[in-house]
Every structure is written in structure tokens, then in C-alpha cells.
PDB file of C-alpha atoms in Angstrom:
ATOM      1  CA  UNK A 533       5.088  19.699  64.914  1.00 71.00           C
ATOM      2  CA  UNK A 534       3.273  16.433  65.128  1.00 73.00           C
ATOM      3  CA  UNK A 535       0.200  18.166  63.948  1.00 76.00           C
ATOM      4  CA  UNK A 536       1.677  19.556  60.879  1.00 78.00           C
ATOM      5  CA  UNK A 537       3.028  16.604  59.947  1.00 76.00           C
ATOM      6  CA  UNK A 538      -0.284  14.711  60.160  1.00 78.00           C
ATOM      7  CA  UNK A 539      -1.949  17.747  57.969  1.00 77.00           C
ATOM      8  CA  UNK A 540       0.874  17.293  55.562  1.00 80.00           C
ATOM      9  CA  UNK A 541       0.510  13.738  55.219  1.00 80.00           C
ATOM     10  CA  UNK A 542      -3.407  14.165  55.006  1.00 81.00           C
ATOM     11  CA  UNK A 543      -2.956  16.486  51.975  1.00 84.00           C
ATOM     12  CA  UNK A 544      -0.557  14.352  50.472  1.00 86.00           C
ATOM     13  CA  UNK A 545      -2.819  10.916  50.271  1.00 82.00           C
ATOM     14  CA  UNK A 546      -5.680  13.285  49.138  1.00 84.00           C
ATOM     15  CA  UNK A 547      -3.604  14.344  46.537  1.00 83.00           C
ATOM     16  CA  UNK A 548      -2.805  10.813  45.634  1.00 84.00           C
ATOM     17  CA  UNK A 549      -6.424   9.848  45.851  1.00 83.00           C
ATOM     18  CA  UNK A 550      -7.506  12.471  42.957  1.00 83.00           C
ATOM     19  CA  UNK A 551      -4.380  11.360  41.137  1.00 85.00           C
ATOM     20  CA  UNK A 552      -5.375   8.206  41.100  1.00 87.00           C
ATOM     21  CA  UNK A 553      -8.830   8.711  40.452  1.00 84.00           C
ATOM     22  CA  UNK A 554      -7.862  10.661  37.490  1.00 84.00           C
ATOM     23  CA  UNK A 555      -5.081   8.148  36.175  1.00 88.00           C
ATOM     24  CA  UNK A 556      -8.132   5.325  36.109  1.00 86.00           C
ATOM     25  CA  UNK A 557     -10.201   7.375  34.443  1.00 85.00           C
ATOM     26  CA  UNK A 558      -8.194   8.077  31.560  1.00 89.00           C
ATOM     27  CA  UNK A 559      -6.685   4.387  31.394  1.00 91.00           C
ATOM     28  CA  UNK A 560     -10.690   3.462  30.661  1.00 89.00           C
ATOM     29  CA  UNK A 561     -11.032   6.156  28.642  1.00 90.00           C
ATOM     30  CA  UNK A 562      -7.786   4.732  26.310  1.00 92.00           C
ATOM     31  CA  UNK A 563      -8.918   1.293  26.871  1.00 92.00           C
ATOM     32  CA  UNK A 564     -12.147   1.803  25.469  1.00 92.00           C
ATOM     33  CA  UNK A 565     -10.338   3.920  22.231  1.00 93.00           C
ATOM     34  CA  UNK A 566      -7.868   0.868  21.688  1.00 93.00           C
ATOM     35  CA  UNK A 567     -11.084  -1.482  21.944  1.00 93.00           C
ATOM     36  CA  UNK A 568     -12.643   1.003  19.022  1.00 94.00           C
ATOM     37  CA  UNK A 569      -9.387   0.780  17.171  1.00 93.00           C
ATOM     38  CA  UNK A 570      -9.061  -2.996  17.252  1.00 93.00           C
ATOM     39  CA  UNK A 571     -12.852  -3.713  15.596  1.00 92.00           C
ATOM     40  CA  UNK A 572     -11.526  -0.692  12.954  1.00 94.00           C
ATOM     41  CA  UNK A 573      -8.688  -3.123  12.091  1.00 94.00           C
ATOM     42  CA  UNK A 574     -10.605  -6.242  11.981  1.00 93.00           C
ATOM     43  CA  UNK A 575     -12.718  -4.896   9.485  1.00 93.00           C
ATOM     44  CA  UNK A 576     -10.368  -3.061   7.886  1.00 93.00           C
ATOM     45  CA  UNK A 577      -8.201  -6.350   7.635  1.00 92.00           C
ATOM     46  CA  UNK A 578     -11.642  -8.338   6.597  1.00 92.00           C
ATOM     47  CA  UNK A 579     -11.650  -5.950   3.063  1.00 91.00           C
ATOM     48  CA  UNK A 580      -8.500  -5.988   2.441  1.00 90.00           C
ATOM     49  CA  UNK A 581      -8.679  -9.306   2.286  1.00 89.00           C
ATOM     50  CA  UNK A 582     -11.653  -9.427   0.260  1.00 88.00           C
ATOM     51  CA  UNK A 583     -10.204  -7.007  -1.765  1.00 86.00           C
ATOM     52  CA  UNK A 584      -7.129  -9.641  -2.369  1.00 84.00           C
ATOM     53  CA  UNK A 585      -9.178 -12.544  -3.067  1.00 83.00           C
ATOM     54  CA  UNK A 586     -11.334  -9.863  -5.753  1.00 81.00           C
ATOM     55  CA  UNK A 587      -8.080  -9.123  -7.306  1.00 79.00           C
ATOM     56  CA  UNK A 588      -6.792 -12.365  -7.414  1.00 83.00           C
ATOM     57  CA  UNK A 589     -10.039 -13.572  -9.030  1.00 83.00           C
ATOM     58  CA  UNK A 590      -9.365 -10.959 -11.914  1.00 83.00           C
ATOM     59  CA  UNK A 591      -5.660 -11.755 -12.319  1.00 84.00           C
ATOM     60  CA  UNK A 592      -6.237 -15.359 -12.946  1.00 87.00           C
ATOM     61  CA  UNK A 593      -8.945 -14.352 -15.700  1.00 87.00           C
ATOM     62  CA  UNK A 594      -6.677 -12.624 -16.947  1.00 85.00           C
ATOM     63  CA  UNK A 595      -4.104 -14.899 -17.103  1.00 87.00           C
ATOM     64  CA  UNK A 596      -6.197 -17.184 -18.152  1.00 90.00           C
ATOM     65  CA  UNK A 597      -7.729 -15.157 -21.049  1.00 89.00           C
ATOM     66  CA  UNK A 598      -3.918 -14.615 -22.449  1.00 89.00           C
ATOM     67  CA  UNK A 599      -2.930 -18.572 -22.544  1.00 91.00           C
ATOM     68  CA  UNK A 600      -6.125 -19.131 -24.325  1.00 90.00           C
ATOM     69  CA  UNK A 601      -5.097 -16.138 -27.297  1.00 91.00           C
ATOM     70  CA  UNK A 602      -1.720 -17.642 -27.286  1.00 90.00           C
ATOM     71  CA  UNK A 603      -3.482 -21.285 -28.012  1.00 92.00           C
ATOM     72  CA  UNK A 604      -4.736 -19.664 -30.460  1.00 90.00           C
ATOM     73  CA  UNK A 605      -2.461 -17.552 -32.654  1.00 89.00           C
ATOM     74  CA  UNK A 606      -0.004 -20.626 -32.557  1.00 88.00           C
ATOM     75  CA  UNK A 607      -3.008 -22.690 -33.914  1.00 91.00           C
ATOM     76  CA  UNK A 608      -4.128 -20.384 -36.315  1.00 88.00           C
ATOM     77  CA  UNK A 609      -0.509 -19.048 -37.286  1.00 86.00           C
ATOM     78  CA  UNK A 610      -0.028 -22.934 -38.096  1.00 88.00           C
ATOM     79  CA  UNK A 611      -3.277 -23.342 -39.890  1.00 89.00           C
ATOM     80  CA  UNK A 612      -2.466 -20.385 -42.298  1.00 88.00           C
ATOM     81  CA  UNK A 613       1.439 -20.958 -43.051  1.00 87.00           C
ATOM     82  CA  UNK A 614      -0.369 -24.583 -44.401  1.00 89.00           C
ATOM     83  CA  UNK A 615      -3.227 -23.241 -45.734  1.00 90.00           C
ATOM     84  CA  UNK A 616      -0.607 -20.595 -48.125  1.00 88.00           C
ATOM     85  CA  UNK A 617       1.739 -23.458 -48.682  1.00 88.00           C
ATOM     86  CA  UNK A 618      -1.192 -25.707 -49.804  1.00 90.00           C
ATOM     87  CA  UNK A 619      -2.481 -22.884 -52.321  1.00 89.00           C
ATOM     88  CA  UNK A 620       0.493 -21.933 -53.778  1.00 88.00           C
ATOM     89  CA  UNK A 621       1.228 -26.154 -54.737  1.00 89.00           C
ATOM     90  CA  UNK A 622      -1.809 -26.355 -56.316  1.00 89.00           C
ATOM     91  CA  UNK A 623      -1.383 -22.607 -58.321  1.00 89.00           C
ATOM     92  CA  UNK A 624       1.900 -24.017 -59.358  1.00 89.00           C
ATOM     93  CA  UNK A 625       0.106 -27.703 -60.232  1.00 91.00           C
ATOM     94  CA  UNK A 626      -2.195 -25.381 -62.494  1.00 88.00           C
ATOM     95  CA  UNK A 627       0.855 -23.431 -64.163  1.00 88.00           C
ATOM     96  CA  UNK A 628       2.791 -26.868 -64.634  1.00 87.00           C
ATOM     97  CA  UNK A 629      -0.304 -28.056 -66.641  1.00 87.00           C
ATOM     98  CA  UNK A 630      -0.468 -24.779 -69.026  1.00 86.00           C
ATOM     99  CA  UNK A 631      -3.797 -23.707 -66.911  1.00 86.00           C
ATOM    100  CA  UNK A 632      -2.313 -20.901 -65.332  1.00 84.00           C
ATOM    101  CA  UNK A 633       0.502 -18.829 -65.717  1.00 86.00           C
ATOM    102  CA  UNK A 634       3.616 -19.463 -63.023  1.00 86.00           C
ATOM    103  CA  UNK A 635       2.799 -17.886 -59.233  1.00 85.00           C
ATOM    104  CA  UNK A 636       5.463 -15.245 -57.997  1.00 84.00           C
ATOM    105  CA  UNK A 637       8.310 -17.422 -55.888  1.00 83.00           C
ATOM    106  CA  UNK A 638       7.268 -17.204 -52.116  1.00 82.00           C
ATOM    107  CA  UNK A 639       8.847 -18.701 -49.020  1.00 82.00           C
ATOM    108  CA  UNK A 640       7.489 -20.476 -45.858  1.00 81.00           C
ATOM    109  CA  UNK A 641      10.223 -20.511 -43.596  1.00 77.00           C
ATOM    110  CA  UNK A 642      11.721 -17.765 -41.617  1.00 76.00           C
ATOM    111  CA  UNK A 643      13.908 -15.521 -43.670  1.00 71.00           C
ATOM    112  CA  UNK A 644      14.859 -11.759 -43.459  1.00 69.00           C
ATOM    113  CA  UNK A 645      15.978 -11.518 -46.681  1.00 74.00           C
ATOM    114  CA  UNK A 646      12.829 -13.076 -48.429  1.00 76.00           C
ATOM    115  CA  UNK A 647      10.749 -10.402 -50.520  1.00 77.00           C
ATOM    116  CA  UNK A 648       7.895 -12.810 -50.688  1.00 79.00           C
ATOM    117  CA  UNK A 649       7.841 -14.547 -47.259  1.00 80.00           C
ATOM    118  CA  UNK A 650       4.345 -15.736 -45.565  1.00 80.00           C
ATOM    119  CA  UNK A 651       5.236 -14.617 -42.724  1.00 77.00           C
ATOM    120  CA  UNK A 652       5.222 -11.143 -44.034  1.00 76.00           C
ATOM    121  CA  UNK A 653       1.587 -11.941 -44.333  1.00 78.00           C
ATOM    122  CA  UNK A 654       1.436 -12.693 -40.279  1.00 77.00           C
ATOM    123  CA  UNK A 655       2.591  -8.392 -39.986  1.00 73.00           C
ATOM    124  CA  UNK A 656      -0.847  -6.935 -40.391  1.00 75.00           C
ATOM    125  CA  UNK A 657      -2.568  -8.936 -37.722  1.00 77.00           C
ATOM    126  CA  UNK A 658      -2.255  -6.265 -35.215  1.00 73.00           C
ATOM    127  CA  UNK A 659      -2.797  -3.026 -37.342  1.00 74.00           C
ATOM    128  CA  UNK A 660      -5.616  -1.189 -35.665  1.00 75.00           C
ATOM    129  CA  UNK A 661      -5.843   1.644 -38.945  1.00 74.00           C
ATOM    130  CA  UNK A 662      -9.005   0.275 -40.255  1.00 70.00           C
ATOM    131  CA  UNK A 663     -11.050  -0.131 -36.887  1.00 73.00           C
ATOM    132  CA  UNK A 664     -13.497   2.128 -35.901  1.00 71.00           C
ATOM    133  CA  UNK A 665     -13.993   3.986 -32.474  1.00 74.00           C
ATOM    134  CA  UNK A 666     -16.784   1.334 -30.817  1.00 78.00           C
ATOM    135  CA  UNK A 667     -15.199  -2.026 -31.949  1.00 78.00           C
ATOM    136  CA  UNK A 668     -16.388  -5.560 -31.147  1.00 80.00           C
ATOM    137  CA  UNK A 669     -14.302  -8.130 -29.272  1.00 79.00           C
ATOM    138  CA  UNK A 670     -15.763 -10.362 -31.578  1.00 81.00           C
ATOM    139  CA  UNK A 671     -14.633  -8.615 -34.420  1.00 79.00           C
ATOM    140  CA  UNK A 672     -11.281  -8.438 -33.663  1.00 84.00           C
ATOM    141  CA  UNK A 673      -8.463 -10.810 -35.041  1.00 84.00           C
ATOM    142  CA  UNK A 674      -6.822 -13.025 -31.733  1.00 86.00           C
ATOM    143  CA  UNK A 675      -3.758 -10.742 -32.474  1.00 85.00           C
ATOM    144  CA  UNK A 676      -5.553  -7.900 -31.526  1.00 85.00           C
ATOM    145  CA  UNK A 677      -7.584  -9.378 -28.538  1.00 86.00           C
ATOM    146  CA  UNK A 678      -4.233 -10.165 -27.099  1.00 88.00           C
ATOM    147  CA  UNK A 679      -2.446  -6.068 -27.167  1.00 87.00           C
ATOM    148  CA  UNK A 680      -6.411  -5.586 -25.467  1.00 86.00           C
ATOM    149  CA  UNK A 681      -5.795  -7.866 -22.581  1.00 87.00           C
ATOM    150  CA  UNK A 682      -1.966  -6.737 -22.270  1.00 87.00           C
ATOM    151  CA  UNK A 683      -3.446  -2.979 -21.956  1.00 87.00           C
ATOM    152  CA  UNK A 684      -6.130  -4.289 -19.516  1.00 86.00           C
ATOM    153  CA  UNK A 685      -4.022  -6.121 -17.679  1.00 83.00           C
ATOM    154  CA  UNK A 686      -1.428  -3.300 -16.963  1.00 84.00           C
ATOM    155  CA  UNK A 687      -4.038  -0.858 -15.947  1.00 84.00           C
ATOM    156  CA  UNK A 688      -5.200  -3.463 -13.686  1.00 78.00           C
ATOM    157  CA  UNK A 689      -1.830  -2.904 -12.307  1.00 76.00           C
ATOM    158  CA  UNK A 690      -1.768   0.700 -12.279  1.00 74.00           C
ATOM    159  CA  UNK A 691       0.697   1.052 -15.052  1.00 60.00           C
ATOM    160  CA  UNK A 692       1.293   4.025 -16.967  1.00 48.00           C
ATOM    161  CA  UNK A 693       0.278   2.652 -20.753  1.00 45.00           C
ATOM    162  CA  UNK A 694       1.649   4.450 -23.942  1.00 47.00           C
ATOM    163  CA  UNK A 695      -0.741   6.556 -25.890  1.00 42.00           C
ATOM    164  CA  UNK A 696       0.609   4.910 -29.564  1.00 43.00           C
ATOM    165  CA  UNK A 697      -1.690   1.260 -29.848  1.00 42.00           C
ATOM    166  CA  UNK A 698       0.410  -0.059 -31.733  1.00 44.00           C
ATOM    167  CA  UNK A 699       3.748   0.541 -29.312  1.00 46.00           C
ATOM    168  CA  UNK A 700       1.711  -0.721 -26.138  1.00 44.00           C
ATOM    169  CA  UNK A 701       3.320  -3.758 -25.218  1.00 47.00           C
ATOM    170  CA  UNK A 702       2.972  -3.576 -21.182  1.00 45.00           C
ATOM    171  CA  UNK A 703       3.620  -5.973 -17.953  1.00 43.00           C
ATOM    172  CA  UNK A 704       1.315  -8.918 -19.452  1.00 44.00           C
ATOM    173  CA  UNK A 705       2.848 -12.248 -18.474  1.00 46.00           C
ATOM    174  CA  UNK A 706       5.849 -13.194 -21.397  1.00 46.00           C
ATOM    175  CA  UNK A 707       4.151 -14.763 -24.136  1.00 43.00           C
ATOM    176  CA  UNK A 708       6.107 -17.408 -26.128  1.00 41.00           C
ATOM    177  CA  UNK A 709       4.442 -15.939 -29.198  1.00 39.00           C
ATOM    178  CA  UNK A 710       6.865 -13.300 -30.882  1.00 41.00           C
ATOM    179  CA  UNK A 711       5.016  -9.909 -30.266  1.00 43.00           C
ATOM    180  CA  UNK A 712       5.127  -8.806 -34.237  1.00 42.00           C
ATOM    181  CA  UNK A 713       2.036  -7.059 -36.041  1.00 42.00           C
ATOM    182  CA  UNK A 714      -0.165  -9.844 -37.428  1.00 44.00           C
ATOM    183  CA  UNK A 715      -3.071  -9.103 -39.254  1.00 45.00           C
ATOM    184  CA  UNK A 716      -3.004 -12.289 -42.258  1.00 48.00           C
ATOM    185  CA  UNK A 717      -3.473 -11.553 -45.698  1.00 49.00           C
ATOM    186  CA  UNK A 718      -6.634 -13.571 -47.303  1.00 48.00           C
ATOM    187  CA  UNK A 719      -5.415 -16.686 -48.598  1.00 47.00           C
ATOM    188  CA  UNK A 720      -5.933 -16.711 -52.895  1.00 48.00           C
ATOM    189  CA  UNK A 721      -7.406 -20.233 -52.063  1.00 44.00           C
ATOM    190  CA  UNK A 722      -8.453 -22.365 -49.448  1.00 41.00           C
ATOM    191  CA  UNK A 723      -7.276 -25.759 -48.307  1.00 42.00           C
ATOM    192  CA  UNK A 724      -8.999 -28.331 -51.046  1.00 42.00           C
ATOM    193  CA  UNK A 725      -8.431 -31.985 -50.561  1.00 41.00           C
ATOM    194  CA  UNK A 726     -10.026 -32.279 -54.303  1.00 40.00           C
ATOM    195  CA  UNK A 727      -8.725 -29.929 -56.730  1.00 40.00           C
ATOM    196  CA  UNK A 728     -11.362 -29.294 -59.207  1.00 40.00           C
ATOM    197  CA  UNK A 729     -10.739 -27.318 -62.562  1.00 38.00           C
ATOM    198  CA  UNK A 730     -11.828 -23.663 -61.207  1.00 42.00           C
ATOM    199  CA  UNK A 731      -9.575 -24.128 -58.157  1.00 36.00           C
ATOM    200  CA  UNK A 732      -7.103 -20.959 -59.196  1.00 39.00           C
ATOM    201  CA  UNK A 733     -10.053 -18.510 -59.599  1.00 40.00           C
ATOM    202  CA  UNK A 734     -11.307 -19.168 -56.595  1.00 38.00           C
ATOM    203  CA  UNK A 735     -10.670 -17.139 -53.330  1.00 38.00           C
ATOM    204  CA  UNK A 736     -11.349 -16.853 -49.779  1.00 41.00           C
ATOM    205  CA  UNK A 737     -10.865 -13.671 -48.093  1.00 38.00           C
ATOM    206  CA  UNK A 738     -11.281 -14.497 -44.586  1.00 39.00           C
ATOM    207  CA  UNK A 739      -8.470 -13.741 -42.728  1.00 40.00           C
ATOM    208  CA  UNK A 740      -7.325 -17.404 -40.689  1.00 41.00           C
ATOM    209  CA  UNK A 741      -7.294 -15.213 -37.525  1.00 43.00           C
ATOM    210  CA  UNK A 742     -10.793 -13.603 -38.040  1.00 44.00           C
ATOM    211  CA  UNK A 743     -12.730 -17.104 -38.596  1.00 43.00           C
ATOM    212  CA  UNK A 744     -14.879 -17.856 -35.373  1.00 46.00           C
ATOM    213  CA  UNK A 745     -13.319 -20.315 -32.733  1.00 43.00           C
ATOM    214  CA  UNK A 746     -14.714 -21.894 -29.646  1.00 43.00           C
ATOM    215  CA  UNK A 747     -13.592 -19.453 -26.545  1.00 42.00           C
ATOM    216  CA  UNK A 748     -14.646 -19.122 -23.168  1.00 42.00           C
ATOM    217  CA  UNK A 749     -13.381 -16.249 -22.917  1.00 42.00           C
ATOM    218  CA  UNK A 750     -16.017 -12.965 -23.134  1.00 44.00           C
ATOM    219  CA  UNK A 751     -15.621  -9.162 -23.064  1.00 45.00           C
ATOM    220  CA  UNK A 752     -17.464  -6.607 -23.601  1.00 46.00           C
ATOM    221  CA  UNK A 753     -17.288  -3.745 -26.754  1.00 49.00           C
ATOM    222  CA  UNK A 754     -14.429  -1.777 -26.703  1.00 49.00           C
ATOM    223  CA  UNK A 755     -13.545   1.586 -27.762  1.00 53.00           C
ATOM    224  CA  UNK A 756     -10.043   2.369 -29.583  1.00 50.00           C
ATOM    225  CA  UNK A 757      -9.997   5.678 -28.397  1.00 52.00           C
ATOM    226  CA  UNK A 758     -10.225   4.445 -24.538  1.00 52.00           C
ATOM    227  CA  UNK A 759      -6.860   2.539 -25.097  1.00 51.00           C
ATOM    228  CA  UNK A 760      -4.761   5.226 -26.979  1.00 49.00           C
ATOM    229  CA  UNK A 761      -6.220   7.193 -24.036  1.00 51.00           C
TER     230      UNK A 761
END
């Protein structure tokens, strides 16, 4: 009886022993896994943020990039409303003298109801109709460049953009600028401070927005079709 209780007991510890033995093994074996695991997320966590700072980087470009067009519609919006006004004094100075006959009656102030409003002029900033399929940054008018860095911006973001250029207005920052199509008319004449004799059959047909302002802000060529796309 005492015997078989000292075989039993014998068996048993053995049995513990190899249980044991096993049980360590595999402990090291998941130790060294969750060492493997933790280096995975270290680096993993090292691009990510790298990633974040990358992205970050871009956004404030971007952001950047879009105060600068605003500064500059408002400025050149400005620049052209007294620019018209200034032309259409000095065509009516001419007709008031007998030198020219009497301009059509135009407006410079807000109104819906104005047939002849220069602001009316401010609607074909944006129209993309006469632009080719490789376009210049450069060439475009700061109407433009601004619907560009709106569709840039919300594919940056992963945002499903419409296929119509004209109807993309995405996630972009709010601009105080109203978002209406702007491409200016030429002005008949340009700002004179001395009127001289030939002043009404003169004409400058570069469009305000179009003339070439200091920017720090560069892309590169652009294709139309890639943003109806």
C-alpha cells in the first residue's frame, strides 16, 4: 500500500516536472513574440507619426496657399470695381464735352436688378470653357487657382469631388470671398491720372485678375481633364 502510494506520487511530480517544463517553454516562446510585437509597434507608431507631421506640413500649405488667393481676389476685385468706375467718369467727361457720344448707364454697387452692373463683370472669372487640357498655374486668373486648391485640397482629404468644374466647390476652409464665377471683363480703359485727348479710344484688355502679382505660392502645370476626372 505504502509502495503504491510512493509510485503514485513519483508519477505525479514527474508529471508536474514535464508540465512545467513545457509551460516555461512556451511562456519564452510568447515572451519573445510580444518582444517582436512591441519593436513592430514602435516603428509602426514612429511612421505614423511621420506620416502626421508629412500631412500636417501639406495642410498648412495648403491653407496657406488659399489665404494668399483670397488676399488677392479682394485686392484685385477692389482694384477693378475702381479701375471701371474710373473709366466710365472719364468716358462720360468725354461725352459731356461733345468728344464722345454718352456711355450705356452702369452701376458699381451690388444690385440684382441692375442690367449693367460691374459686378456682372466679376462672373466670368472662374469659367474654365476657353482653357485647354495642359494649362499653366501661371496662366490662370486667382479665381481659378482658388476652385484648383479647393479640388486639391479635398482629395488630400479623400473626398469624393464632382465631375462638373465648375460645380466643385469641396471641404476647403470657408472663404470670406463669395464663391461666384469671376473671370473680369477687360476694362475699355485703364486708370489715367492725366487724361489726354485719345483717352476713349484707348483700351486695355488685360483682365485685373490675370496681371502678374508677387506670390510665394508655386504649383506645377495642371491638366483640366485630371480635375473633371
Amino acid at each position: 500500500m505504502v509502495r503504491e502510494f510512493r509510485d503514485e506520487r513519483r508519477s505525479i511530480e514527474q508529471r508536474a516536472k514535464v508540465e512545467t517544463l513545457a509551460s516555461e517553454g512556451e511562456i519564452q516562446k510568447l515572451q519573445r513574440m510580444l518582444q517582436i510585437k512591441d519593436r513592430e509597434m514602435n516603428k509602426v507608431k514612429i511612421l505614423a507619426k511621420n506620416i502626421v507631421e508629412q500631412r500636417t506640413s501639406v495642410e498648412i500649405f495648403f491653407l496657406d496657399s488659399l489665404e494668399k488667393v483670397r488676399t488677392e481676389i479682394a485686392l484685385n476685385r477692389s482694384q477693378y470695381v475702381q479701375a471701371a468706375q474710373s473709366a466710365y467718369q472719364r468716358k462720360m467727361l468725354a461725352a459731356h464735352s461733345g468728344q464722345a457720344d454718352f456711355p450705356k448707364i452702369r452701376t458699381f454697387k451690388k444690385n440684382d436688378h441692375s442690367t449693367n452692373s460691374v459686378f456682372a463683370d466679376l462672373s466670368e472669372a472662374e469659367n474654365w470653357s476657353s482653357l485647354g487640357d495642359q494649362v499653366d498655374i501661371r496662366d490662370l486668373t486667382w479665381e481659378q487657382k482658388e476652385k484648383v486648391l479647393r479640388l486639391l485640397f479635398a482629395r488630400m482629404n479623400g473626398l469624393k469631388t464632382k465631375t462638373n468644374v465648375q460645380r466643385t466647390q469641396q471641404s476647403a476652409p470657408p472663404l470670406s470671398i463669395a464663391d461666384k464665377p469671376n473671370r473680369l471683363k477687360p476694362i475699355e480703359h485703364a486708370p489715367n491720372p492725366t487724361p489726354t485727348a485719345d483717352v476713349t479710344n484707348r483700351a486695355d484688355t488685360t483682365f485685373i485678375t490675370q496681371q502678374e502679382q508677387p506670390s510665394s505660392v508655386a504649383l506645377p502645370a495642371i491638366s483640366v481633364k485630371q480635375l473633371t476626372t
